[in-house]
Amino acid sequence: MKVTIDGQEIEVEAGTTILQAARMIGGDVVPPAMCYYSKLKGSGGKCRCCLVDVTKGSDADPRPMPKLMASCVTGCQDGMEIASKASPRVQEARKSVTEFLLINHPLDCPICDQAGECDLQNLSFEHGKSASRFIEEKRTFEPEDIGPNIQLHMNRCILCQRCVQVADQLTDNRVHGVLDRGDHANISTCISKAIDNEFSGNMIDVCPVGALTDKTFRFKSRVWFNKPFNAHRDCDKCCGKTTVWMFGNEIQRVTGRKDEFHEVEEFICNTCRFDKKEVSDWVIEGPREFEKDSVINQNNYTRPIEKVEIDTEKNILFGRDQDRKKISMASIPLDTNNQKS
Amino acid sequence: MSQKILLDKINIPGIKTYEVYRANGGYASVEKALKTLTPDEVVEEVKTSGLRGRGGAGFPAGMKWSFIDKKSGKPRHLVCNADESEPGTFKDRYLMEFIPHLLIEGMITSSYALGANRSYIYIRGEYMWVFKILERAIAEAKAAGWLGKNILGSGFDLELYVHCGAGAYICGEETALIESLEGKRGNPRIKPPFPAVSGLWANPTVVNNVETIAAVPWIVNNSGADYAKIGIGRSTGTKLISASGHIKNPGVYEIELGLSVYEFMNSDEYLGGMSSDRPLKAFVPGGSSVPVLPAHLIYKTAAGEDRLMTYESLSDGGFATGSMLGSGGFIVYNDTSCIVRNTWNFSRFYHHESCGQCTPCREGTGWMEKVLHRIENGHGREEDIELLLSIQSKIEGNTICPLGDAAAWPVAAAIRHFRDEFEYHIRFPEKIKNRDHFVAEPFEKVKHLVAKQEV
């Protein structure tokens, strides 16, 4: 079936969502997504960041949809026409969601370990405002220890529930979930349990903000001071394919390999993530590339080094030649070939 | 005088018990349906009746039934939504408490029509005593052979269960109700798929309000065409209205749709006019989630026609000059009522009850409540009125379920119709320090202050 997003037509298979179709096209038409995660079943529909305007339902029923639709959970229909970035209504809605997400989110990027790879930071960069209309006191939660590996900072949580889905779908038994309602809803364990399932570390990777961070990496370094390398090891629990984040020769952090939409390609186990921090544990494949505008890219070393020829002497002398021409007497013509410099 | 369909037997002593209910013609619709009608014929009768969902949305019940997926081969379910939690709405409780067998009868007949062999009544957690009444009524019906295997030798089996919710408003939303019934957190599901295709345990499911299901026995007994004769236009039949506020006779009334609001408000048969003879200031026709209307739009529509108790007339002119019949929670305010305080109170409710699943509702309801709280307590700013309008517009239509709309509409309507009252709160904070600031000095008396300030 054919769908058109912001004027760009693409052919997709039945069952494809609008967001997936947009990702196939790529570029500016891809709606932001804070709760959708293609590797997790049943994710999406909650954050409302990916709202799009369906201007034509399908060839069979060309009526526009009255409300903005969550692109991550809305299936494509043949002949469907969608306005994403091209729709002012959509842009306004995304700004609204960004504002809502930020009203209670602490603006502690300078000390947050997620800074530099935070989806909310990126969303704010695209759709946020420099000033806030929210003057009330921000909602806060008591700190909670959820085990040896993961630090929960509930104040930063945006309730995307990806971590709950990871626990549901990847780990042996889920000991945490969403408690309470409304803006007091929070991620917590049932009566102070520790999250120590073998694949629980993936909760850190899927968290779009700094609510769940790696205790073995906290406050060690800003992510853009680390150099990420693709690495692998033989692991009997997971694929063993990871990204290791190095500072000099020290492996400071190990994560799953993320794609251009910040989603891990394959989930990894806790042993690889938390316990294997020696260079000798890994086979380093090579440096990892990031998208052009990534903050991490500030420390880029994957760009091919171009040979730059600096023709200093000629440039300097060019000015002098001009000066000479100006001061030379007309009776004594300037003969550049016989001049002594 | 309105014809009674649901409450016609309510005053019969002992009608709560099976014997008395049966002796007064109870369960006749089950007999008629199971012995003389096919399930499709029952659906057709309901379609012909024009019965609309009485939970608030007003979607045609027969049409909803016809959407149920009969080809999938999966078991089908009927779920009765008795999670009545809307502030101002208490009609279902009345029906279930005083004539529980009417609901059981409706459930059996409706389940037969839908081919559902396992049906549920999902009741609000706070209605524990009603839960017990229903459990007893179900046991009585089962003992009398109206439930179980091969009912009346028709080959139709039905098991009926009552499930007590844990007390969350959002569980009145049909998909959240289904999630809760499945034992999960009561979060609304994203639609599609609709419950008629994939509902309870992924089976085709119909969710109907108590009042809707209770109307089915009459329709089957008397025909859909007869039901359609009651009422007016597309608003057919009767409707239970739960009336509260500054009126002489608060309570639950069964009215024929099409009754004028004026008659309903002032006739001694119904509300009997305002209590204490204070002037009418505003009313909410359909529970807390619908827009409030000011006095001049209560009896007449914007076009100058009589305002009627119908889905169409109450929504005439859209939200600029109209509201909604909703669930029939009829709340009346006299001139001592503070609209700002009332709006804050509603907003507080929606903030508390938002499930927190989607961003605009989770964050927006809280933000609105905080701003309204400030205004009501004398800490409002001039820009807060526009801020409230902005927040509500960002919630409206952008959420997974209608709770966001329910939180947004009352705020927008209150500002639209009573903006000067908000301005008064902001400009004269010292005057509203008293909790009941409009009791001694109704807003009409101090309204000139806002006007002066503008000059």
Short mmCIF file of C-alpha atoms in Angstrom, two decimals, chain B:
data_model
loop_
_atom_site.label_atom_id
_atom_site.label_comp_id
_atom_site.label_asym_id
_atom_site.label_seq_id
_atom_site.Cartn_x
_atom_site.Cartn_y
_atom_site.Cartn_z
CA MET B 1 -46.20 13.36 33.42
CA SER B 2 -43.42 11.29 31.95
CA GLN B 3 -43.93 7.65 31.19
CA LYS B 4 -41.93 5.38 33.46
CA ILE B 5 -40.02 2.52 31.96
CA LEU B 6 -37.21 1.87 34.39
CA LEU B 7 -38.72 3.09 37.62
CA ASP B 8 -42.36 2.09 37.09
CA LYS B 9 -42.12 -0.73 39.62
CA ILE B 10 -39.73 0.91 42.01
CA ASN B 11 -42.36 1.75 44.61
CA ILE B 12 -43.74 -1.77 44.87
CA PRO B 13 -42.87 -3.05 48.34
CA GLY B 14 -40.30 -5.80 48.26
CA ILE B 15 -39.47 -5.35 44.56
CA LYS B 16 -35.85 -5.95 45.47
CA THR B 17 -36.65 -9.61 46.02
CA TYR B 18 -37.02 -12.14 43.26
CA GLU B 19 -40.51 -13.29 44.24
CA VAL B 20 -42.03 -9.84 44.17
CA TYR B 21 -40.17 -8.87 41.01
CA ARG B 22 -41.28 -12.03 39.23
CA ALA B 23 -44.85 -11.64 40.46
CA ASN B 24 -44.91 -8.18 38.89
CA GLY B 25 -43.96 -9.30 35.43
CA GLY B 26 -40.24 -9.64 35.95
CA TYR B 27 -38.15 -11.76 33.59
CA ALA B 28 -40.91 -11.69 30.96
CA SER B 29 -38.44 -10.30 28.42
CA VAL B 30 -36.12 -13.26 28.96
CA GLU B 31 -38.98 -15.65 28.37
CA LYS B 32 -40.08 -13.78 25.28
CA ALA B 33 -36.59 -13.47 23.84
CA LEU B 34 -35.45 -17.00 24.50
CA LYS B 35 -38.68 -18.64 23.41
CA THR B 36 -39.85 -16.51 20.52
CA LEU B 37 -37.01 -14.36 19.19
CA THR B 38 -33.65 -15.08 17.64
CA PRO B 39 -30.64 -13.15 18.95
CA ASP B 40 -30.56 -11.09 15.77
CA GLU B 41 -34.20 -10.18 16.21
CA VAL B 42 -33.44 -8.85 19.69
CA VAL B 43 -30.59 -6.78 18.27
CA GLU B 44 -32.96 -5.45 15.60
CA GLU B 45 -35.50 -4.44 18.25
CA VAL B 46 -32.84 -2.51 20.12
CA LYS B 47 -31.71 -0.90 16.89
CA THR B 48 -35.29 0.08 16.05
CA SER B 49 -35.77 1.54 19.51
CA GLY B 50 -33.05 4.12 18.89
CA LEU B 51 -31.78 3.51 22.43
CA ARG B 52 -28.58 5.45 22.97
CA GLY B 53 -25.88 4.59 25.48
CA ARG B 54 -26.82 6.15 28.80
CA GLY B 55 -23.31 6.25 30.19
CA GLY B 56 -22.61 9.66 28.70
CA ALA B 57 -21.44 9.31 25.12
CA GLY B 58 -24.91 8.57 23.73
CA PHE B 59 -23.75 6.13 21.05
CA PRO B 60 -26.65 4.06 19.62
CA ALA B 61 -26.72 0.80 21.59
CA GLY B 62 -28.12 -1.36 18.79
CA MET B 63 -25.41 -0.21 16.43
CA LYS B 64 -22.76 -0.98 19.05
CA TRP B 65 -24.20 -4.46 19.39
CA SER B 66 -24.14 -4.99 15.66
CA PHE B 67 -20.38 -4.29 15.58
CA ILE B 68 -19.61 -7.36 17.68
CA ASP B 69 -17.49 -9.81 15.79
CA LYS B 70 -19.60 -12.96 15.47
CA LYS B 71 -17.42 -14.61 12.85
CA SER B 72 -14.25 -14.89 14.92
CA GLY B 73 -15.49 -18.00 16.70
CA LYS B 74 -14.22 -16.59 19.99
CA PRO B 75 -16.38 -16.41 23.10
CA ARG B 76 -18.28 -13.13 23.39
CA HIS B 77 -18.88 -11.09 26.51
CA LEU B 78 -21.31 -8.50 27.72
CA VAL B 79 -19.94 -6.21 30.39
CA CYS B 80 -22.19 -3.90 32.34
CA ASN B 81 -20.48 -0.68 33.25
CA ALA B 82 -21.66 0.06 36.78
CA ASP B 83 -18.55 2.03 37.66
CA GLU B 84 -20.58 5.14 38.23
CA SER B 85 -18.07 7.73 39.43
CA GLU B 86 -18.87 10.98 37.66
CA PRO B 87 -19.42 13.74 40.22
CA GLY B 88 -23.10 14.62 40.16
CA THR B 89 -24.21 11.28 38.74
CA PHE B 90 -25.87 8.73 40.99
CA LYS B 91 -28.66 7.25 38.90
CA ASP B 92 -27.25 3.74 38.36
CA ARG B 93 -26.83 3.25 42.08
CA TYR B 94 -30.53 4.01 42.55
CA LEU B 95 -31.55 1.50 39.91
CA MET B 96 -29.28 -1.26 41.18
CA GLU B 97 -30.09 -0.68 44.81
CA PHE B 98 -33.87 -0.60 44.54
CA ILE B 99 -34.64 -2.84 41.57
CA PRO B 100 -31.60 -5.06 41.02
CA HIS B 101 -33.49 -7.76 39.15
CA LEU B 102 -34.23 -5.32 36.34
CA LEU B 103 -30.52 -5.14 35.60
CA ILE B 104 -30.13 -8.91 35.89
CA GLU B 105 -33.06 -9.38 33.49
CA GLY B 106 -31.53 -6.89 31.07
CA MET B 107 -28.18 -8.65 31.29
CA ILE B 108 -29.70 -12.02 30.44
CA THR B 109 -31.72 -10.69 27.50
CA SER B 110 -28.80 -8.65 26.17
CA SER B 111 -26.35 -11.51 26.59
CA TYR B 112 -28.72 -13.72 24.60
CA ALA B 113 -28.83 -11.11 21.85
CA LEU B 114 -25.04 -10.93 21.71
CA GLY B 115 -24.43 -14.65 22.11
CA ALA B 116 -22.46 -14.02 25.28
CA ASN B 117 -22.22 -16.95 27.66
CA ARG B 118 -20.22 -15.19 30.32
CA SER B 119 -21.18 -11.71 31.36
CA TYR B 120 -19.97 -9.33 33.99
CA ILE B 121 -21.22 -6.41 36.00
CA TYR B 122 -18.26 -4.21 36.85
CA ILE B 123 -19.34 -2.14 39.81
CA ARG B 124 -17.70 0.80 41.47
CA GLY B 125 -15.71 -0.19 44.55
CA GLU B 126 -17.46 2.33 46.75
CA TYR B 127 -20.83 0.72 46.04
CA MET B 128 -20.10 -2.24 48.28
CA TRP B 129 -23.60 -2.51 49.65
CA VAL B 130 -25.00 -2.46 46.11
CA PHE B 131 -22.48 -5.13 45.17
CA LYS B 132 -23.96 -7.33 47.89
CA ILE B 133 -27.49 -6.60 46.69
CA LEU B 134 -26.52 -7.63 43.17
CA GLU B 135 -24.78 -10.77 44.34
CA ARG B 136 -27.89 -11.79 46.20
CA ALA B 137 -30.11 -11.00 43.20
CA ILE B 138 -27.88 -13.09 40.93
CA ALA B 139 -28.04 -15.99 43.36
CA GLU B 140 -31.84 -15.69 43.40
CA ALA B 141 -32.02 -15.59 39.63
CA LYS B 142 -29.74 -18.57 39.33
CA ALA B 143 -31.76 -20.55 41.84
CA ALA B 144 -34.87 -19.77 39.81
CA GLY B 145 -33.27 -21.05 36.64
CA TRP B 146 -32.68 -17.77 34.82
CA LEU B 147 -28.94 -18.27 34.83
CA GLY B 148 -26.77 -21.30 34.28
CA LYS B 149 -26.99 -24.03 31.67
CA ASN B 150 -29.74 -24.35 29.10
CA ILE B 151 -31.91 -21.50 30.35
CA LEU B 152 -35.62 -22.27 29.80
CA GLY B 153 -34.58 -25.20 27.67
CA SER B 154 -33.46 -22.84 24.94
CA GLY B 155 -29.92 -24.16 24.76
CA PHE B 156 -28.59 -20.78 25.87
CA ASP B 157 -26.09 -20.83 28.76
CA LEU B 158 -25.13 -17.82 30.78
CA GLU B 159 -22.99 -17.21 33.82
CA LEU B 160 -23.20 -13.75 35.34
CA TYR B 161 -20.62 -12.30 37.71
CA VAL B 162 -20.32 -9.08 39.65
CA HIS B 163 -16.84 -7.65 39.87
CA CYS B 164 -16.05 -4.94 42.36
CA GLY B 165 -13.58 -2.32 41.14
CA ALA B 166 -10.99 -0.73 43.39
CA GLY B 167 -12.44 2.75 43.05
CA ALA B 168 -10.89 4.56 40.13
CA TYR B 169 -12.92 6.92 37.96
CA ILE B 170 -10.98 5.96 34.87
CA CYS B 171 -12.27 2.40 35.16
CA GLY B 172 -15.59 3.76 33.89
CA GLU B 173 -13.90 4.19 30.49
CA GLU B 174 -14.73 0.97 28.69
CA THR B 175 -11.23 -0.16 27.78
CA ALA B 176 -9.82 0.74 31.19
CA LEU B 177 -12.72 -1.19 32.67
CA ILE B 178 -11.77 -4.21 30.60
CA GLU B 179 -8.12 -3.92 31.70
CA SER B 180 -9.23 -3.73 35.31
CA LEU B 181 -11.55 -6.69 34.87
CA GLU B 182 -8.62 -8.65 33.50
CA GLY B 183 -6.78 -7.92 36.73
CA LYS B 184 -4.49 -5.25 35.38
CA ARG B 185 -3.96 -1.61 36.17
CA GLY B 186 -6.97 0.36 34.93
CA ASN B 187 -5.33 2.15 32.03
CA PRO B 188 -7.34 2.88 28.88
CA ARG B 189 -6.32 0.94 25.81
CA ILE B 190 -5.48 2.54 22.54
CA LYS B 191 -8.26 2.13 20.00
CA PRO B 192 -8.52 0.48 17.51
CA PRO B 193 -9.04 -2.38 18.09
CA PHE B 194 -12.39 -1.59 19.64
CA PRO B 195 -13.83 -3.93 22.27
CA ALA B 196 -16.41 -5.24 19.79
CA VAL B 197 -13.47 -6.85 17.99
CA SER B 198 -10.96 -7.38 20.79
CA GLY B 199 -12.19 -6.66 24.28
CA LEU B 200 -12.14 -8.74 27.43
CA TRP B 201 -9.33 -11.32 27.10
CA ALA B 202 -9.12 -10.31 23.45
CA ASN B 203 -12.63 -11.63 22.86
CA PRO B 204 -15.41 -9.60 21.20
CA THR B 205 -17.03 -7.59 23.98
CA VAL B 206 -19.82 -5.08 24.39
CA VAL B 207 -19.67 -2.66 27.31
CA ASN B 208 -22.95 -0.94 28.18
CA ASN B 209 -24.08 1.27 31.03
CA VAL B 210 -26.50 -0.01 33.70
CA GLU B 211 -29.31 2.21 32.51
CA THR B 212 -28.88 1.12 28.90
CA ILE B 213 -29.09 -2.55 29.80
CA ALA B 214 -32.02 -1.95 32.15
CA ALA B 215 -34.01 -0.46 29.25
CA VAL B 216 -33.69 -3.63 27.17
CA PRO B 217 -36.42 -5.67 28.95
CA TRP B 218 -39.04 -3.01 28.19
CA ILE B 219 -37.93 -2.83 24.57
CA VAL B 220 -38.16 -6.60 24.14
CA ASN B 221 -41.51 -6.77 25.94
CA ASN B 222 -43.09 -3.86 24.09
CA SER B 223 -41.09 -3.63 20.84
CA GLY B 224 -38.44 -1.20 19.73
CA ALA B 225 -40.95 0.76 17.72
CA ASP B 226 -42.95 1.54 20.86
CA TYR B 227 -39.80 2.69 22.62
CA ALA B 228 -38.94 4.94 19.70
CA LYS B 229 -42.30 6.64 20.04
CA ILE B 230 -41.26 7.93 23.44
CA GLY B 231 -38.99 10.93 23.31
CA ILE B 232 -38.23 13.20 20.43
CA GLY B 233 -36.14 12.90 17.28
CA ARG B 234 -33.00 10.84 17.78
CA SER B 235 -33.38 11.14 21.54
CA THR B 236 -35.78 8.28 22.11
CA GLY B 237 -37.06 6.73 25.30
CA THR B 238 -36.66 7.82 28.86
CA LYS B 239 -33.61 8.94 30.78
CA LEU B 240 -32.70 8.83 34.40
CA ILE B 241 -31.56 12.18 35.69
CA SER B 242 -29.78 12.53 39.00
CA ALA B 243 -30.45 16.06 40.18
CA SER B 244 -28.52 17.83 42.89
CA GLY B 245 -27.58 21.31 43.99
CA HIS B 246 -29.71 24.27 44.94
CA ILE B 247 -33.08 22.77 44.08
CA LYS B 248 -36.08 21.93 46.18
CA ASN B 249 -36.32 18.26 45.26
CA PRO B 250 -32.95 16.65 44.61
CA GLY B 251 -33.05 13.01 43.60
CA VAL B 252 -33.27 10.58 40.72
CA TYR B 253 -35.98 11.18 38.11
CA GLU B 254 -37.04 9.27 35.08
CA ILE B 255 -38.07 11.67 32.35
CA GLU B 256 -39.14 11.24 28.77
CA LEU B 257 -36.48 12.74 26.57
CA GLY B 258 -37.85 15.91 25.06
CA LEU B 259 -39.13 17.37 28.31
CA SER B 260 -38.32 21.04 28.50
CA VAL B 261 -35.57 22.06 30.89
CA TYR B 262 -37.88 24.74 32.28
CA GLU B 263 -40.52 22.19 33.21
CA PHE B 264 -37.97 19.83 34.65
CA MET B 265 -36.48 22.59 36.75
CA ASN B 266 -39.64 24.23 37.98
CA SER B 267 -42.42 21.68 37.98
CA ASP B 268 -43.32 20.25 41.39
CA GLU B 269 -43.31 16.82 39.82
CA TYR B 270 -39.59 17.17 39.29
CA LEU B 271 -37.12 19.58 40.84
CA GLY B 272 -39.65 22.06 42.16
CA GLY B 273 -37.60 25.15 41.44
CA MET B 274 -34.74 26.71 43.32
CA SER B 275 -34.31 26.09 47.00
CA SER B 276 -34.37 29.16 49.28
CA ASP B 277 -35.80 31.11 46.35
CA ARG B 278 -32.40 32.39 45.38
CA PRO B 279 -31.85 33.10 41.70
CA LEU B 280 -30.47 30.49 39.35
CA LYS B 281 -26.89 31.15 38.32
CA ALA B 282 -25.74 28.16 36.32
CA PHE B 283 -26.26 24.49 35.74
CA VAL B 284 -24.38 21.45 34.56
CA PRO B 285 -26.72 19.15 32.66
CA GLY B 286 -24.71 15.96 32.35
CA GLY B 287 -22.26 15.43 35.17
CA SER B 288 -19.05 17.22 36.01
CA SER B 289 -17.34 16.51 32.71
CA VAL B 290 -19.70 18.56 30.57
CA PRO B 291 -19.56 22.33 30.09
CA VAL B 292 -21.40 24.52 32.57
CA LEU B 293 -24.14 26.80 31.18
CA PRO B 294 -25.04 30.25 32.53
CA ALA B 295 -28.60 31.22 33.48
CA HIS B 296 -29.49 32.84 30.16
CA LEU B 297 -28.66 29.67 28.23
CA ILE B 298 -30.48 27.25 30.49
CA TYR B 299 -34.06 27.51 29.36
CA LYS B 300 -33.43 28.83 25.85
CA THR B 301 -30.91 27.87 23.24
CA ALA B 302 -28.85 30.54 21.53
CA ALA B 303 -31.40 30.47 18.71
CA GLY B 304 -34.14 31.36 21.18
CA GLU B 305 -35.83 27.95 21.15
CA ASP B 306 -36.90 26.13 24.27
CA ARG B 307 -34.05 24.07 25.67
CA LEU B 308 -35.13 20.44 25.90
CA MET B 309 -33.77 17.50 27.82
CA THR B 310 -32.40 15.81 24.71
CA TYR B 311 -28.96 15.03 23.39
CA GLU B 312 -29.42 17.49 20.54
CA SER B 313 -31.02 20.43 22.31
CA LEU B 314 -28.56 20.45 25.20
CA SER B 315 -25.65 20.48 22.79
CA ASP B 316 -27.22 23.05 20.48
CA GLY B 317 -24.72 25.58 19.23
CA GLY B 318 -21.73 23.46 20.20
CA PHE B 319 -19.76 24.35 23.29
CA ALA B 320 -20.13 28.08 22.67
CA THR B 321 -23.77 28.08 23.74
CA GLY B 322 -24.49 24.45 24.55
CA SER B 323 -23.38 21.57 26.69
CA MET B 324 -24.15 17.82 26.74
CA LEU B 325 -26.77 15.53 28.21
CA GLY B 326 -23.90 13.27 29.23
CA SER B 327 -24.70 10.89 32.05
CA GLY B 328 -27.61 13.00 33.28
CA GLY B 329 -25.92 14.41 36.37
CA PHE B 330 -27.97 17.58 36.69
CA ILE B 331 -26.24 20.04 39.02
CA VAL B 332 -27.86 23.39 39.74
CA TYR B 333 -26.12 26.43 41.21
CA ASN B 334 -27.71 29.50 42.74
CA ASP B 335 -26.14 32.92 42.89
CA THR B 336 -24.10 32.18 46.02
CA SER B 337 -22.08 29.55 44.17
CA CYS B 338 -18.56 30.43 43.18
CA ILE B 339 -17.88 29.19 39.69
CA VAL B 340 -14.13 29.47 40.18
CA ARG B 341 -14.27 27.35 43.30
CA ASN B 342 -16.55 24.88 41.60
CA THR B 343 -14.27 24.65 38.56
CA TRP B 344 -11.27 24.14 40.80
CA ASN B 345 -13.16 21.41 42.62
CA PHE B 346 -13.92 19.58 39.37
CA SER B 347 -10.37 20.11 38.21
CA ARG B 348 -9.07 18.68 41.45
CA PHE B 349 -11.15 15.60 40.83
CA TYR B 350 -9.79 15.05 37.32
CA HIS B 351 -6.25 15.68 38.47
CA HIS B 352 -6.69 13.07 41.15
CA GLU B 353 -8.31 10.58 38.81
CA SER B 354 -6.11 10.91 35.72
CA CYS B 355 -4.46 7.54 35.20
CA GLY B 356 -1.17 9.18 34.27
CA GLN B 357 -0.63 7.15 31.16
CA CYS B 358 -0.50 9.91 28.53
CA THR B 359 1.38 13.16 28.86
CA PRO B 360 -1.22 15.89 28.22
CA CYS B 361 -3.69 14.48 30.73
CA ARG B 362 -1.12 13.52 33.35
CA GLU B 363 0.67 16.86 33.36
CA GLY B 364 -2.10 19.15 32.12
CA THR B 365 -4.77 18.23 34.67
CA GLY B 366 -2.30 18.83 37.49
CA TRP B 367 -1.20 22.15 36.07
CA MET B 368 -4.78 23.37 35.61
CA GLU B 369 -5.68 22.38 39.13
CA LYS B 370 -2.71 24.23 40.58
CA VAL B 371 -3.51 27.42 38.66
CA LEU B 372 -7.18 27.26 39.64
CA HIS B 373 -6.19 26.62 43.24
CA ARG B 374 -4.07 29.76 43.20
CA ILE B 375 -6.82 31.86 41.69
CA GLU B 376 -9.42 30.62 44.14
CA ASN B 377 -7.08 31.32 47.04
CA GLY B 378 -6.21 34.86 46.05
CA HIS B 379 -2.90 34.30 44.33
CA GLY B 380 -4.05 34.56 40.73
CA ARG B 381 -2.26 36.55 38.05
CA GLU B 382 -3.82 38.40 35.14
CA GLU B 383 -2.22 36.01 32.68
CA ASP B 384 -3.60 32.94 34.42
CA ILE B 385 -6.91 33.07 32.58
CA GLU B 386 -5.23 32.84 29.20
CA LEU B 387 -2.87 30.25 30.61
CA LEU B 388 -5.79 28.07 31.67
CA LEU B 389 -7.38 28.37 28.24
CA SER B 390 -4.08 27.47 26.65
CA ILE B 391 -3.54 24.41 28.85
CA GLN B 392 -7.05 23.09 28.33
CA SER B 393 -6.76 23.51 24.57
CA LYS B 394 -3.57 21.47 24.62
CA ILE B 395 -5.20 18.63 26.52
CA GLU B 396 -8.41 18.55 24.52
CA GLY B 397 -8.36 15.94 21.77
CA ASN B 398 -4.75 14.92 22.35
CA THR B 399 -5.21 12.20 24.93
CA ILE B 400 -5.75 8.45 24.74
CA CYS B 401 -9.20 8.52 26.34
CA PRO B 402 -11.89 11.13 26.97
CA LEU B 403 -10.76 11.89 30.53
CA GLY B 404 -8.55 14.64 29.16
CA ASP B 405 -11.53 16.20 27.41
CA ALA B 406 -13.62 15.79 30.54
CA ALA B 407 -11.02 17.74 32.47
CA ALA B 408 -10.61 20.41 29.80
CA TRP B 409 -14.21 21.21 28.86
CA PRO B 410 -15.47 22.44 32.25
CA VAL B 411 -12.53 24.84 32.57
CA ALA B 412 -13.03 26.27 29.09
CA ALA B 413 -16.77 26.67 29.61
CA ALA B 414 -16.38 28.28 33.02
CA ILE B 415 -14.00 30.88 31.62
CA ARG B 416 -16.11 31.38 28.50
CA HIS B 417 -19.29 32.09 30.45
CA PHE B 418 -17.95 33.45 33.75
CA ARG B 419 -14.71 35.18 32.82
CA ASP B 420 -15.56 38.25 34.88
CA GLU B 421 -15.76 36.07 37.95
CA PHE B 422 -12.24 34.82 37.35
CA GLU B 423 -11.10 38.39 36.87
CA TYR B 424 -12.78 39.37 40.12
CA HIS B 425 -10.87 36.65 41.95
CA ILE B 426 -7.60 37.85 40.51
CA ARG B 427 -8.15 41.56 41.02
CA PHE B 428 -9.71 41.46 44.45
CA PRO B 429 -7.89 38.70 46.31
CA GLU B 430 -8.71 40.21 49.69
CA LYS B 431 -12.44 39.86 48.98
CA ILE B 432 -12.31 36.13 48.34
CA LYS B 433 -10.35 35.13 51.41
CA ASN B 434 -13.54 33.86 52.99
CA ARG B 435 -14.26 30.33 51.85
CA ASP B 436 -17.90 31.15 51.14
CA HIS B 437 -17.23 34.56 49.74
CA PHE B 438 -20.34 34.75 47.55
CA VAL B 439 -22.82 33.69 50.22
CA ALA B 440 -23.11 37.06 51.88
CA GLU B 441 -22.30 39.04 48.77
CA PRO B 442 -23.25 37.20 45.57
CA PHE B 443 -21.17 37.98 42.54
CA GLU B 444 -23.96 39.97 40.93
CA LYS B 445 -23.56 42.55 43.69
CA VAL B 446 -19.83 42.98 43.22
CA LYS B 447 -19.70 42.53 39.47
CA HIS B 448 -19.46 46.31 38.97
CA LEU B 449 -16.02 46.26 40.58
CA VAL B 450 -14.60 44.30 37.69
CA ALA B 451 -16.23 46.64 35.20
CA LYS B 452 -14.84 49.71 37.01
CA GLN B 453 -11.38 48.31 36.98
CA GLU B 454 -11.60 47.89 33.24
CA VAL B 455 -12.55 51.55 32.77
#
